[in-house]
Short mmCIF file of N, CA and C in Angstrom, two decimals:
data_model
loop_
_atom_site.label_atom_id
_atom_site.label_comp_id
_atom_site.label_asym_id
_atom_site.label_seq_id
_atom_site.Cartn_x
_atom_site.Cartn_y
_atom_site.Cartn_z
N VAL R 1 -41.25 132.82 -32.36
CA VAL R 1 -41.58 131.73 -31.49
C VAL R 1 -40.30 131.18 -30.33
N PRO R 2 -41.29 131.45 -28.97
CA PRO R 2 -40.61 130.92 -27.94
C PRO R 2 -39.35 129.97 -27.93
N LEU R 3 -38.20 130.94 -26.97
CA LEU R 3 -36.99 129.78 -27.41
C LEU R 3 -36.73 128.74 -26.90
N GLN R 4 -37.96 128.63 -25.67
CA GLN R 4 -37.70 127.10 -25.55
C GLN R 4 -38.53 126.60 -25.49
N ALA R 5 -39.12 126.07 -26.97
CA ALA R 5 -40.61 125.63 -27.43
C ALA R 5 -39.55 124.94 -28.30
N PRO R 6 -38.90 123.75 -28.81
CA PRO R 6 -38.75 123.19 -29.75
C PRO R 6 -39.15 122.44 -30.68
N SER R 7 -40.85 122.09 -29.75
CA SER R 7 -41.97 121.49 -30.52
C SER R 7 -42.99 122.16 -31.50
N ILE R 8 -43.01 123.84 -31.07
CA ILE R 8 -43.59 124.54 -31.66
C ILE R 8 -42.73 124.85 -33.05
N LEU R 9 -41.38 124.75 -32.91
CA LEU R 9 -40.74 125.07 -33.77
C LEU R 9 -40.68 124.42 -34.89
N ARG R 10 -40.37 123.05 -34.24
CA ARG R 10 -40.37 122.04 -35.37
C ARG R 10 -41.92 121.96 -36.23
N GLY R 11 -42.82 121.78 -35.35
CA GLY R 11 -44.28 122.33 -36.20
C GLY R 11 -44.27 123.01 -37.16
N ILE R 12 -43.48 124.39 -37.09
CA ILE R 12 -43.88 125.55 -37.92
C ILE R 12 -42.86 124.87 -38.82
N ARG R 13 -42.00 124.39 -39.08
CA ARG R 13 -40.60 124.13 -39.63
C ARG R 13 -41.32 123.35 -40.69
N ASN R 14 -42.02 122.38 -40.21
CA ASN R 14 -42.44 121.00 -41.12
C ASN R 14 -43.57 121.83 -41.71
N TYR R 15 -44.32 123.03 -41.56
CA TYR R 15 -45.34 123.50 -42.03
C TYR R 15 -45.14 124.01 -43.37
N GLN R 16 -43.86 124.63 -42.64
CA GLN R 16 -43.28 125.14 -43.82
C GLN R 16 -42.59 124.29 -45.01
N ASN R 17 -42.47 123.27 -45.16
CA ASN R 17 -41.63 122.41 -45.53
C ASN R 17 -42.92 121.92 -46.42
N ASN R 18 -44.10 121.45 -45.47
CA ASN R 18 -44.81 120.66 -46.26
C ASN R 18 -46.06 121.87 -47.24
N SER R 19 -46.20 122.71 -46.71
CA SER R 19 -47.33 123.46 -47.21
C SER R 19 -46.88 123.50 -48.52
N ILE R 20 -48.78 123.68 -49.29
CA ILE R 20 -48.64 123.45 -50.72
C ILE R 20 -48.29 124.52 -51.63
N GLY R 21 -48.25 125.52 -51.17
CA GLY R 21 -48.09 126.49 -51.78
C GLY R 21 -47.10 126.62 -51.61
N LYS R 22 -46.23 126.23 -51.08
CA LYS R 22 -44.62 126.99 -50.62
C LYS R 22 -44.07 127.37 -49.85
N SER R 23 -45.15 128.28 -48.63
CA SER R 23 -44.60 129.16 -47.71
C SER R 23 -43.62 129.74 -47.88
N HIS R 24 -43.14 130.64 -47.69
CA HIS R 24 -41.40 131.57 -47.66
C HIS R 24 -41.98 132.05 -46.30
N PHE R 25 -41.12 132.19 -45.16
CA PHE R 25 -41.46 133.00 -44.09
C PHE R 25 -40.15 132.39 -43.84
N THR R 26 -40.00 133.87 -42.22
CA THR R 26 -38.71 133.58 -41.82
C THR R 26 -39.23 133.12 -40.60
N ILE R 27 -38.53 132.67 -39.54
CA ILE R 27 -39.06 132.35 -37.84
C ILE R 27 -37.72 132.58 -37.33
N LYS R 28 -38.53 133.46 -36.39
CA LYS R 28 -37.19 133.70 -35.26
C LYS R 28 -37.92 133.61 -34.27
N GLU R 29 -36.98 133.08 -32.86
CA GLU R 29 -37.12 132.82 -31.79
C GLU R 29 -36.56 134.10 -30.94
N SER R 30 -37.70 134.28 -29.83
CA SER R 30 -37.36 135.12 -28.77
C SER R 30 -37.48 134.59 -27.53
N GLU R 31 -37.50 135.94 -26.75
CA GLU R 31 -37.60 135.57 -25.25
C GLU R 31 -39.18 135.61 -24.87
N VAL R 32 -39.69 135.86 -25.15
CA VAL R 32 -41.49 136.02 -25.10
C VAL R 32 -41.57 135.04 -24.23
N LYS R 33 -42.67 134.47 -23.50
CA LYS R 33 -42.40 132.75 -23.43
C LYS R 33 -44.43 132.02 -23.44
N ASN R 34 -44.41 133.77 -23.49
CA ASN R 34 -46.81 133.65 -23.31
C ASN R 34 -47.51 133.67 -24.62
N ARG R 35 -46.68 134.14 -25.57
CA ARG R 35 -47.31 134.49 -26.90
C ARG R 35 -46.42 133.70 -28.33
N ILE R 36 -46.96 133.60 -29.31
CA ILE R 36 -46.31 133.55 -30.43
C ILE R 36 -46.77 134.45 -31.52
N PHE R 37 -45.60 135.62 -32.15
CA PHE R 37 -45.98 136.75 -32.89
C PHE R 37 -46.29 135.86 -34.56
N TRP R 38 -47.24 136.25 -35.36
CA TRP R 38 -47.13 136.49 -36.94
C TRP R 38 -47.54 138.44 -37.44
N LEU R 39 -45.79 138.00 -38.11
CA LEU R 39 -46.00 139.60 -38.58
C LEU R 39 -45.90 139.81 -40.07
N ASN R 40 -46.86 139.57 -40.67
CA ASN R 40 -46.45 140.08 -42.19
C ASN R 40 -45.86 141.22 -42.82
N THR R 41 -45.18 141.10 -43.14
CA THR R 41 -44.51 142.34 -43.89
C THR R 41 -44.27 142.64 -45.75
N ARG R 42 -43.85 143.02 -45.87
CA ARG R 42 -44.48 143.10 -47.46
C ARG R 42 -42.75 143.99 -47.98
N ASN R 43 -41.80 143.34 -48.53
CA ASN R 43 -40.59 144.13 -49.08
C ASN R 43 -40.82 145.95 -50.24
N GLY R 44 -40.32 146.88 -50.04
CA GLY R 44 -40.95 147.74 -50.76
C GLY R 44 -39.82 149.11 -50.08
N VAL R 45 -40.27 150.33 -51.02
CA VAL R 45 -39.44 151.23 -51.26
C VAL R 45 -39.79 152.18 -49.70
N PRO R 46 -38.77 152.74 -48.70
CA PRO R 46 -39.03 153.15 -47.51
C PRO R 46 -39.31 154.95 -47.61
N LEU R 47 -40.26 155.29 -47.62
CA LEU R 47 -41.14 156.86 -48.57
C LEU R 47 -39.81 157.98 -48.49
N PHE R 48 -38.93 158.15 -46.93
CA PHE R 48 -38.06 158.73 -47.34
C PHE R 48 -37.34 159.08 -48.59
N VAL R 49 -37.10 157.81 -49.04
CA VAL R 49 -36.65 157.80 -50.64
C VAL R 49 -37.26 158.80 -51.45
N TYR R 50 -38.58 159.18 -50.95
CA TYR R 50 -39.30 159.74 -52.69
C TYR R 50 -39.16 161.39 -52.54
N THR R 51 -38.12 161.66 -51.41
CA THR R 51 -38.12 163.22 -50.76
C THR R 51 -38.01 163.80 -51.90
N PRO R 52 -36.25 163.50 -52.93
CA PRO R 52 -35.61 164.23 -53.79
C PRO R 52 -36.65 164.13 -55.16
N LEU R 53 -37.53 163.26 -54.84
CA LEU R 53 -38.37 162.65 -56.31
C LEU R 53 -38.47 164.42 -57.53
N LYS R 54 -39.19 165.32 -56.71
CA LYS R 54 -39.34 166.50 -57.52
C LYS R 54 -38.49 167.24 -57.96
N VAL R 55 -37.05 167.04 -57.26
CA VAL R 55 -35.91 167.77 -57.93
C VAL R 55 -35.28 166.51 -58.98
N TYR R 56 -35.74 165.40 -59.17
CA TYR R 56 -35.33 164.39 -59.86
C TYR R 56 -36.17 164.93 -61.12
N GLU R 57 -37.32 164.91 -61.02
CA GLU R 57 -37.95 165.13 -62.33
C GLU R 57 -38.26 166.28 -62.82
N GLU R 58 -38.14 167.03 -61.92
CA GLU R 58 -37.42 168.57 -62.76
C GLU R 58 -36.24 168.74 -63.59
N SER R 59 -35.27 168.18 -63.33
CA SER R 59 -34.05 167.91 -64.14
C SER R 59 -34.66 167.23 -65.21
N TYR R 60 -35.06 165.66 -65.05
CA TYR R 60 -35.41 165.04 -66.13
C TYR R 60 -36.31 166.11 -67.06
N GLU R 61 -37.26 166.69 -66.69
CA GLU R 61 -38.28 167.79 -67.60
C GLU R 61 -37.15 168.68 -68.76
N ARG R 62 -36.19 169.45 -67.81
CA ARG R 62 -35.49 170.31 -68.13
C ARG R 62 -34.41 169.52 -69.76
N THR R 63 -34.13 168.30 -69.29
CA THR R 63 -33.10 167.69 -70.68
C THR R 63 -33.47 166.54 -71.24
N ILE R 64 -34.86 166.28 -71.22
CA ILE R 64 -35.81 165.45 -71.86
C ILE R 64 -35.28 165.29 -72.97
N LEU R 65 -34.76 166.53 -74.24
CA LEU R 65 -34.42 166.38 -75.47
C LEU R 65 -33.18 166.28 -75.73
N ASP R 66 -32.53 166.77 -74.49
CA ASP R 66 -31.05 166.68 -75.32
C ASP R 66 -30.30 165.09 -75.41
N LYS R 67 -29.45 165.40 -76.17
CA LYS R 67 -29.00 163.98 -76.38
C LYS R 67 -28.49 163.04 -75.30
N GLU R 68 -27.92 163.03 -74.36
CA GLU R 68 -27.57 162.59 -73.14
C GLU R 68 -27.93 163.11 -72.34
N GLY R 69 -29.30 163.60 -72.16
CA GLY R 69 -30.35 164.07 -71.08
C GLY R 69 -29.91 163.08 -69.70
N ILE R 70 -30.45 163.65 -68.52
CA ILE R 70 -31.10 162.97 -67.50
C ILE R 70 -32.23 162.09 -67.65
N GLY R 71 -32.10 160.76 -67.48
CA GLY R 71 -32.94 159.97 -67.58
C GLY R 71 -33.19 158.94 -69.16
N ARG R 72 -32.36 159.46 -70.12
CA ARG R 72 -32.17 159.25 -71.31
C ARG R 72 -31.82 157.51 -70.98
N HIS R 73 -32.71 156.71 -71.60
CA HIS R 73 -32.45 154.93 -72.22
C HIS R 73 -31.60 154.97 -73.12
N LEU R 74 -30.61 153.77 -72.47
CA LEU R 74 -29.36 153.36 -73.11
C LEU R 74 -29.70 153.06 -74.30
N VAL R 75 -31.37 152.23 -74.93
CA VAL R 75 -31.90 151.21 -75.95
C VAL R 75 -33.21 152.09 -77.02
N GLN R 76 -32.49 153.61 -76.46
CA GLN R 76 -33.31 154.24 -77.03
C GLN R 76 -33.18 154.32 -78.26
N THR R 77 -34.13 154.25 -79.28
CA THR R 77 -34.20 154.18 -80.95
C THR R 77 -35.37 155.04 -81.56
N ASP R 78 -35.75 155.17 -82.76
CA ASP R 78 -37.03 155.52 -83.03
C ASP R 78 -38.16 155.33 -83.02
N ARG R 79 -38.22 154.30 -82.96
CA ARG R 79 -39.42 153.20 -82.59
C ARG R 79 -39.60 152.72 -81.22
N VAL R 80 -38.27 153.15 -80.16
CA VAL R 80 -38.61 152.61 -78.75
C VAL R 80 -38.07 154.05 -78.41
N ASN R 81 -39.10 154.69 -77.81
CA ASN R 81 -39.08 155.94 -77.58
C ASN R 81 -39.26 155.75 -75.73
N TRP R 82 -38.56 156.65 -75.23
CA TRP R 82 -38.90 156.31 -73.76
C TRP R 82 -38.92 157.70 -73.29
N THR R 83 -38.33 158.69 -74.31
CA THR R 83 -38.69 160.00 -73.83
C THR R 83 -39.84 161.09 -73.00
N TYR R 84 -40.83 160.54 -73.18
CA TYR R 84 -41.76 161.21 -72.07
C TYR R 84 -42.44 160.40 -71.00
N LEU R 85 -41.89 159.70 -70.28
CA LEU R 85 -41.73 158.99 -69.21
C LEU R 85 -43.25 159.74 -68.63
N PRO R 86 -44.02 158.96 -67.72
CA PRO R 86 -45.09 159.39 -66.55
C PRO R 86 -44.48 160.35 -65.39
N SER R 87 -45.22 160.85 -65.40
CA SER R 87 -44.50 161.48 -63.80
C SER R 87 -45.07 160.22 -62.49
N PRO R 88 -44.02 159.91 -61.70
CA PRO R 88 -44.05 159.52 -60.31
C PRO R 88 -44.84 159.96 -59.47
N ILE R 89 -44.91 160.95 -59.55
CA ILE R 89 -45.38 162.19 -58.52
C ILE R 89 -46.76 162.39 -59.22
N PRO R 90 -48.26 161.82 -58.08
CA PRO R 90 -49.32 161.38 -58.92
C PRO R 90 -50.02 163.13 -58.93
N GLU R 91 -50.23 163.47 -60.16
CA GLU R 91 -51.33 165.00 -60.32
C GLU R 91 -51.79 164.83 -58.61
N LYS R 92 -52.77 164.39 -58.29
CA LYS R 92 -53.64 164.34 -57.35
C LYS R 92 -52.81 165.12 -56.25
N SER R 93 -51.96 164.85 -56.31
CA SER R 93 -50.87 164.80 -54.94
C SER R 93 -49.99 166.25 -54.96
N TRP R 94 -50.03 166.99 -56.25
CA TRP R 94 -49.17 168.46 -56.73
C TRP R 94 -49.87 168.99 -55.62
N GLY R 95 -50.88 169.63 -55.42
CA GLY R 95 -51.06 170.59 -55.03
C GLY R 95 -50.40 171.91 -55.65
N ASP R 96 -50.18 173.22 -54.58
CA ASP R 96 -49.56 174.65 -54.48
C ASP R 96 -48.33 174.30 -55.50
N THR R 97 -47.36 173.59 -54.25
CA THR R 97 -46.20 173.33 -54.52
C THR R 97 -45.41 173.05 -55.98
N TYR R 98 -46.02 172.14 -56.74
CA TYR R 98 -45.57 170.99 -57.70
C TYR R 98 -46.30 171.45 -58.67
N VAL R 99 -45.75 171.60 -60.10
CA VAL R 99 -46.98 171.85 -61.22
C VAL R 99 -45.79 171.49 -62.91
N ASN R 100 -46.35 169.99 -63.21
CA ASN R 100 -45.64 169.87 -64.51
C ASN R 100 -46.81 169.79 -65.77
N SER R 101 -46.23 171.14 -66.05
CA SER R 101 -47.15 171.23 -67.82
C SER R 101 -47.72 170.31 -68.63
N ARG R 102 -45.67 169.71 -68.73
CA ARG R 102 -46.21 168.15 -69.47
C ARG R 102 -47.55 167.10 -69.75
N VAL R 103 -47.11 167.15 -68.20
CA VAL R 103 -48.02 165.92 -67.90
C VAL R 103 -48.95 166.39 -67.21
N ARG R 104 -49.53 167.27 -67.15
CA ARG R 104 -50.66 167.97 -66.84
C ARG R 104 -51.66 167.90 -68.27
N SER R 105 -51.15 168.03 -69.49
CA SER R 105 -51.42 168.14 -70.29
C SER R 105 -51.78 167.29 -71.32
N TYR R 106 -50.93 166.10 -70.88
CA TYR R 106 -51.17 164.95 -71.66
C TYR R 106 -51.97 163.70 -70.94
N ASN R 107 -51.80 163.97 -69.40
CA ASN R 107 -53.34 163.71 -68.49
C ASN R 107 -54.81 164.16 -69.07
N ALA R 108 -54.87 165.26 -69.07
CA ALA R 108 -55.46 165.92 -69.80
C ALA R 108 -56.25 165.49 -71.21
N ARG R 109 -55.49 165.07 -71.90
CA ARG R 109 -55.97 164.47 -73.16
C ARG R 109 -56.42 162.91 -72.89
N VAL R 110 -55.43 162.33 -72.16
CA VAL R 110 -55.45 161.22 -72.26
C VAL R 110 -57.19 161.26 -71.53
N ARG R 111 -57.24 162.00 -70.47
CA ARG R 111 -59.25 161.39 -69.88
C ARG R 111 -59.78 161.92 -71.13
N ALA R 112 -59.74 162.99 -71.54
CA ALA R 112 -60.78 163.73 -72.78
C ALA R 112 -61.10 162.46 -73.93
N GLU R 113 -59.58 161.84 -73.96
CA GLU R 113 -60.31 160.50 -75.15
C GLU R 113 -60.79 159.82 -74.16
N PHE R 114 -60.36 159.08 -72.73
CA PHE R 114 -61.41 158.27 -72.13
C PHE R 114 -62.91 158.69 -72.10
N ALA R 115 -62.96 160.29 -72.11
CA ALA R 115 -64.53 160.27 -72.00
C ALA R 115 -64.83 160.02 -73.11
N LYS R 116 -64.18 160.43 -74.45
CA LYS R 116 -64.92 160.51 -75.60
C LYS R 116 -65.47 158.80 -75.52
N ALA R 117 -64.72 158.00 -75.56
CA ALA R 117 -64.52 156.06 -75.86
C ALA R 117 -65.88 156.29 -75.14
N GLU R 118 -65.86 156.45 -73.76
CA GLU R 118 -67.69 155.99 -72.51
C GLU R 118 -68.69 156.91 -73.79
N GLY R 119 -68.19 157.66 -74.21
CA GLY R 119 -69.61 158.24 -75.02
C GLY R 119 -70.25 157.44 -76.09
N TYR R 120 -68.57 156.80 -76.86
CA TYR R 120 -69.36 156.21 -77.73
C TYR R 120 -69.30 154.72 -77.51
N ARG R 121 -69.49 154.77 -76.21
CA ARG R 121 -69.37 152.89 -75.24
C ARG R 121 -68.56 152.39 -76.09
N ILE R 122 -67.41 152.86 -76.48
CA ILE R 122 -66.21 152.09 -76.54
C ILE R 122 -65.69 151.28 -75.68
N ILE R 123 -65.76 152.09 -74.41
CA ILE R 123 -65.30 151.49 -72.91
C ILE R 123 -66.63 151.60 -72.27
N GLU R 124 -66.83 150.80 -71.37
CA GLU R 124 -68.08 150.74 -70.58
C GLU R 124 -67.75 150.48 -69.47
N GLU R 125 -68.31 150.77 -68.13
CA GLU R 125 -68.07 149.98 -66.86
C GLU R 125 -68.86 148.97 -66.46
N LYS R 126 -67.97 147.88 -65.80
CA LYS R 126 -68.55 146.75 -65.71
C LYS R 126 -70.00 146.92 -64.72
N GLY R 127 -69.28 147.22 -63.22
CA GLY R 127 -70.49 147.41 -62.54
C GLY R 127 -69.64 148.78 -61.62
N ILE R 128 -71.10 149.17 -60.73
CA ILE R 128 -70.63 150.01 -59.98
C ILE R 128 -69.76 149.48 -58.42
N ASP R 129 -69.78 148.51 -58.07
CA ASP R 129 -69.42 147.81 -56.38
C ASP R 129 -68.26 147.37 -57.47
N ASN R 130 -67.82 147.28 -57.95
CA ASN R 130 -66.31 146.78 -58.62
C ASN R 130 -65.45 147.75 -58.39
N ASN R 131 -64.52 147.22 -57.60
CA ASN R 131 -63.59 148.20 -57.44
C ASN R 131 -61.79 147.67 -57.82
N THR R 132 -61.79 146.90 -58.30
CA THR R 132 -60.32 146.12 -58.98
C THR R 132 -60.23 146.95 -60.12
N SER R 133 -59.26 146.74 -60.45
CA SER R 133 -58.32 147.73 -61.45
C SER R 133 -59.27 147.14 -62.98
N SER R 134 -59.40 146.37 -62.70
CA SER R 134 -60.69 146.04 -64.30
C SER R 134 -61.97 146.14 -64.13
N ARG R 135 -62.14 147.50 -64.02
CA ARG R 135 -63.19 148.24 -63.38
C ARG R 135 -64.14 148.19 -65.61
N TYR R 136 -63.29 148.54 -65.82
CA TYR R 136 -63.70 149.09 -67.39
C TYR R 136 -63.43 147.33 -68.59
N SER R 137 -64.18 147.99 -69.35
CA SER R 137 -63.80 146.73 -70.26
C SER R 137 -64.06 147.91 -71.64
N VAL R 138 -63.99 146.81 -72.66
CA VAL R 138 -63.52 147.43 -73.80
C VAL R 138 -64.47 146.61 -74.67
N ARG R 139 -65.51 147.01 -75.49
CA ARG R 139 -66.08 146.83 -76.40
C ARG R 139 -65.53 146.54 -77.79
N PHE R 140 -65.00 145.40 -78.21
CA PHE R 140 -64.32 144.93 -79.61
C PHE R 140 -65.99 144.75 -80.50
N THR R 141 -66.05 145.17 -81.59
CA THR R 141 -67.19 145.03 -82.89
C THR R 141 -65.93 144.83 -84.08
N LYS R 142 -66.56 144.48 -85.51
CA LYS R 142 -66.50 144.95 -86.74
C LYS R 142 -66.09 146.40 -87.09
N PRO R 143 -65.28 146.15 -87.76
CA PRO R 143 -65.07 147.51 -88.44
C PRO R 143 -66.48 148.16 -89.45
N PHE R 144 -67.23 149.39 -88.52
CA PHE R 144 -68.17 150.46 -89.36
C PHE R 144 -68.02 150.47 -90.29
N GLN R 145 -68.81 150.02 -91.45
CA GLN R 145 -68.33 150.28 -92.93
C GLN R 145 -70.16 151.17 -93.25
N LEU R 146 -69.23 152.58 -93.34
CA LEU R 146 -70.66 154.11 -93.88
C LEU R 146 -71.50 153.48 -94.94
N ALA R 147 -70.66 152.48 -95.80
CA ALA R 147 -71.87 152.89 -96.95
C ALA R 147 -72.81 151.37 -96.90
N ASP R 148 -72.14 150.56 -95.98
CA ASP R 148 -72.95 149.06 -95.86
C ASP R 148 -74.45 149.60 -95.28
N ALA R 149 -74.05 151.27 -94.33
CA ALA R 149 -75.16 151.47 -93.10
C ALA R 149 -75.99 152.36 -94.16
N LEU R 150 -75.65 152.78 -95.29
CA LEU R 150 -76.49 153.81 -95.92
C LEU R 150 -77.15 152.81 -97.07
N LYS R 151 -76.85 152.04 -97.54
CA LYS R 151 -77.41 151.41 -98.24
C LYS R 151 -78.62 151.04 -98.41
N PRO R 152 -79.57 150.87 -97.31
CA PRO R 152 -81.00 150.25 -97.27
C PRO R 152 -81.40 152.18 -97.60
N PHE R 153 -81.24 153.35 -97.66
CA PHE R 153 -81.78 154.39 -98.34
C PHE R 153 -81.37 154.97 -99.25
N ASN R 154 -82.41 155.51 -100.17
CA ASN R 154 -82.47 156.05 -101.41
C ASN R 154 -82.60 157.73 -101.73
N MET R 155 -81.17 157.57 -100.98
CA MET R 155 -81.20 159.20 -101.06
C MET R 155 -80.75 160.12 -102.33
N LEU R 156 -80.95 159.96 -103.13
CA LEU R 156 -80.40 160.01 -104.56
C LEU R 156 -79.38 160.88 -104.59
N LEU R 157 -78.32 161.04 -104.00
CA LEU R 157 -77.32 162.07 -103.56
C LEU R 157 -76.15 162.23 -105.06
N ASP R 158 -76.35 161.73 -105.91
CA ASP R 158 -75.77 162.12 -107.09
C ASP R 158 -76.63 162.86 -107.75
N ALA R 159 -78.51 162.83 -107.80
CA ALA R 159 -79.07 163.35 -108.62
C ALA R 159 -78.97 165.31 -108.45
N ALA R 160 -79.79 165.45 -109.50
CA ALA R 160 -80.26 166.99 -108.71
C ALA R 160 -80.72 167.48 -107.77
N LYS R 161 -82.16 166.77 -107.56
CA LYS R 161 -83.31 167.12 -106.09
C LYS R 161 -82.71 165.90 -105.38
N PRO R 162 -81.57 165.71 -104.43
CA PRO R 162 -81.63 164.68 -103.62
C PRO R 162 -83.05 164.49 -102.46
N ASN R 163 -83.23 163.27 -102.57
CA ASN R 163 -84.36 162.86 -101.18
C ASN R 163 -84.17 163.29 -100.36
N LEU R 164 -84.72 164.29 -99.96
CA LEU R 164 -84.68 164.94 -98.13
C LEU R 164 -84.91 164.06 -97.46
N GLY R 165 -86.26 163.06 -97.50
CA GLY R 165 -86.81 162.88 -96.68
C GLY R 165 -85.81 161.36 -96.03
N GLU R 166 -85.46 160.97 -97.33
CA GLU R 166 -84.41 159.70 -97.39
C GLU R 166 -83.10 159.98 -96.49
N VAL R 167 -82.41 161.31 -96.95
CA VAL R 167 -81.53 162.18 -95.92
C VAL R 167 -81.62 162.32 -94.26
N LYS R 168 -82.64 162.63 -94.32
CA LYS R 168 -83.12 162.89 -92.30
C LYS R 168 -83.22 161.70 -91.69
N ARG R 169 -83.74 160.27 -92.74
CA ARG R 169 -84.23 158.94 -92.15
C ARG R 169 -82.96 158.28 -92.22
N ALA R 170 -82.10 158.78 -92.81
CA ALA R 170 -80.74 157.97 -92.38
C ALA R 170 -79.46 158.89 -91.67
N LEU R 171 -79.87 159.84 -91.42
CA LEU R 171 -78.64 160.77 -90.50
C LEU R 171 -79.25 160.49 -88.91
N ASN R 172 -81.10 160.47 -88.64
CA ASN R 172 -81.83 159.51 -87.59
C ASN R 172 -81.37 158.00 -86.88
N GLU R 173 -80.88 157.54 -88.65
CA GLU R 173 -80.41 156.29 -88.25
C GLU R 173 -79.34 156.39 -87.74
N LEU R 174 -78.21 157.01 -88.15
CA LEU R 174 -77.03 157.31 -88.20
C LEU R 174 -76.91 157.94 -86.15
N ASN R 175 -77.85 158.43 -85.93
CA ASN R 175 -77.88 159.33 -84.27
C ASN R 175 -78.44 157.71 -83.66
N ARG R 176 -78.85 157.29 -84.18
CA ARG R 176 -79.55 156.13 -83.23
C ARG R 176 -78.06 154.95 -82.77
N LEU R 177 -77.60 154.90 -83.96
CA LEU R 177 -76.45 153.61 -83.75
C LEU R 177 -75.72 154.38 -82.97
N LEU R 178 -75.00 155.42 -82.87
CA LEU R 178 -74.26 156.61 -82.33
C LEU R 178 -74.77 156.40 -80.86
N SER R 179 -75.92 156.89 -80.54
CA SER R 179 -76.27 156.55 -78.95
C SER R 179 -76.39 155.79 -78.67
N GLU R 180 -76.48 154.46 -79.01
CA GLU R 180 -76.72 153.01 -78.56
C GLU R 180 -75.47 152.26 -79.05
N GLY R 181 -74.53 152.77 -79.14
CA GLY R 181 -73.24 152.42 -79.26
C GLY R 181 -73.16 150.97 -80.37
N LEU R 182 -71.85 151.31 -81.37
CA LEU R 182 -72.16 150.78 -83.03
C LEU R 182 -71.70 149.78 -82.55
#
């Protein structure tokens, strides 16, 4: 706010005190007389702090299973296990200079399980134009009972000659359930 503009300063302070959302901002006065600047800032970590991150992670990985290892949590127990933390360095930014095989194999396993869940339609995408963090939804169902699904088919599995026609019909029904999602 311009230094010699007490009415503007009072108006902004009045707005700050009476706003519904209780806006929190800092008002500064300056020598500039022909404009009012509004600067939005966010508190965060400066990028130069991430410079030694690779060295920290390599040292964590080296001592991960030691009793007094680097990064060991003070309240770690068998139930509350902090041993295998994810990498703070995104895998897509590793390039040729950095590789963490433990994190890479873990990420590959998670991606494979996610793809498998998508294939079984346990997880489904909400919409293509949705770019939020809730892009996917989980379908909750009742537990699948195989015996109940096979009841309508007279397969005669205990007999000397099973009814192969019914077995094939049951197999087709189970494949249909898988393809449509249980």
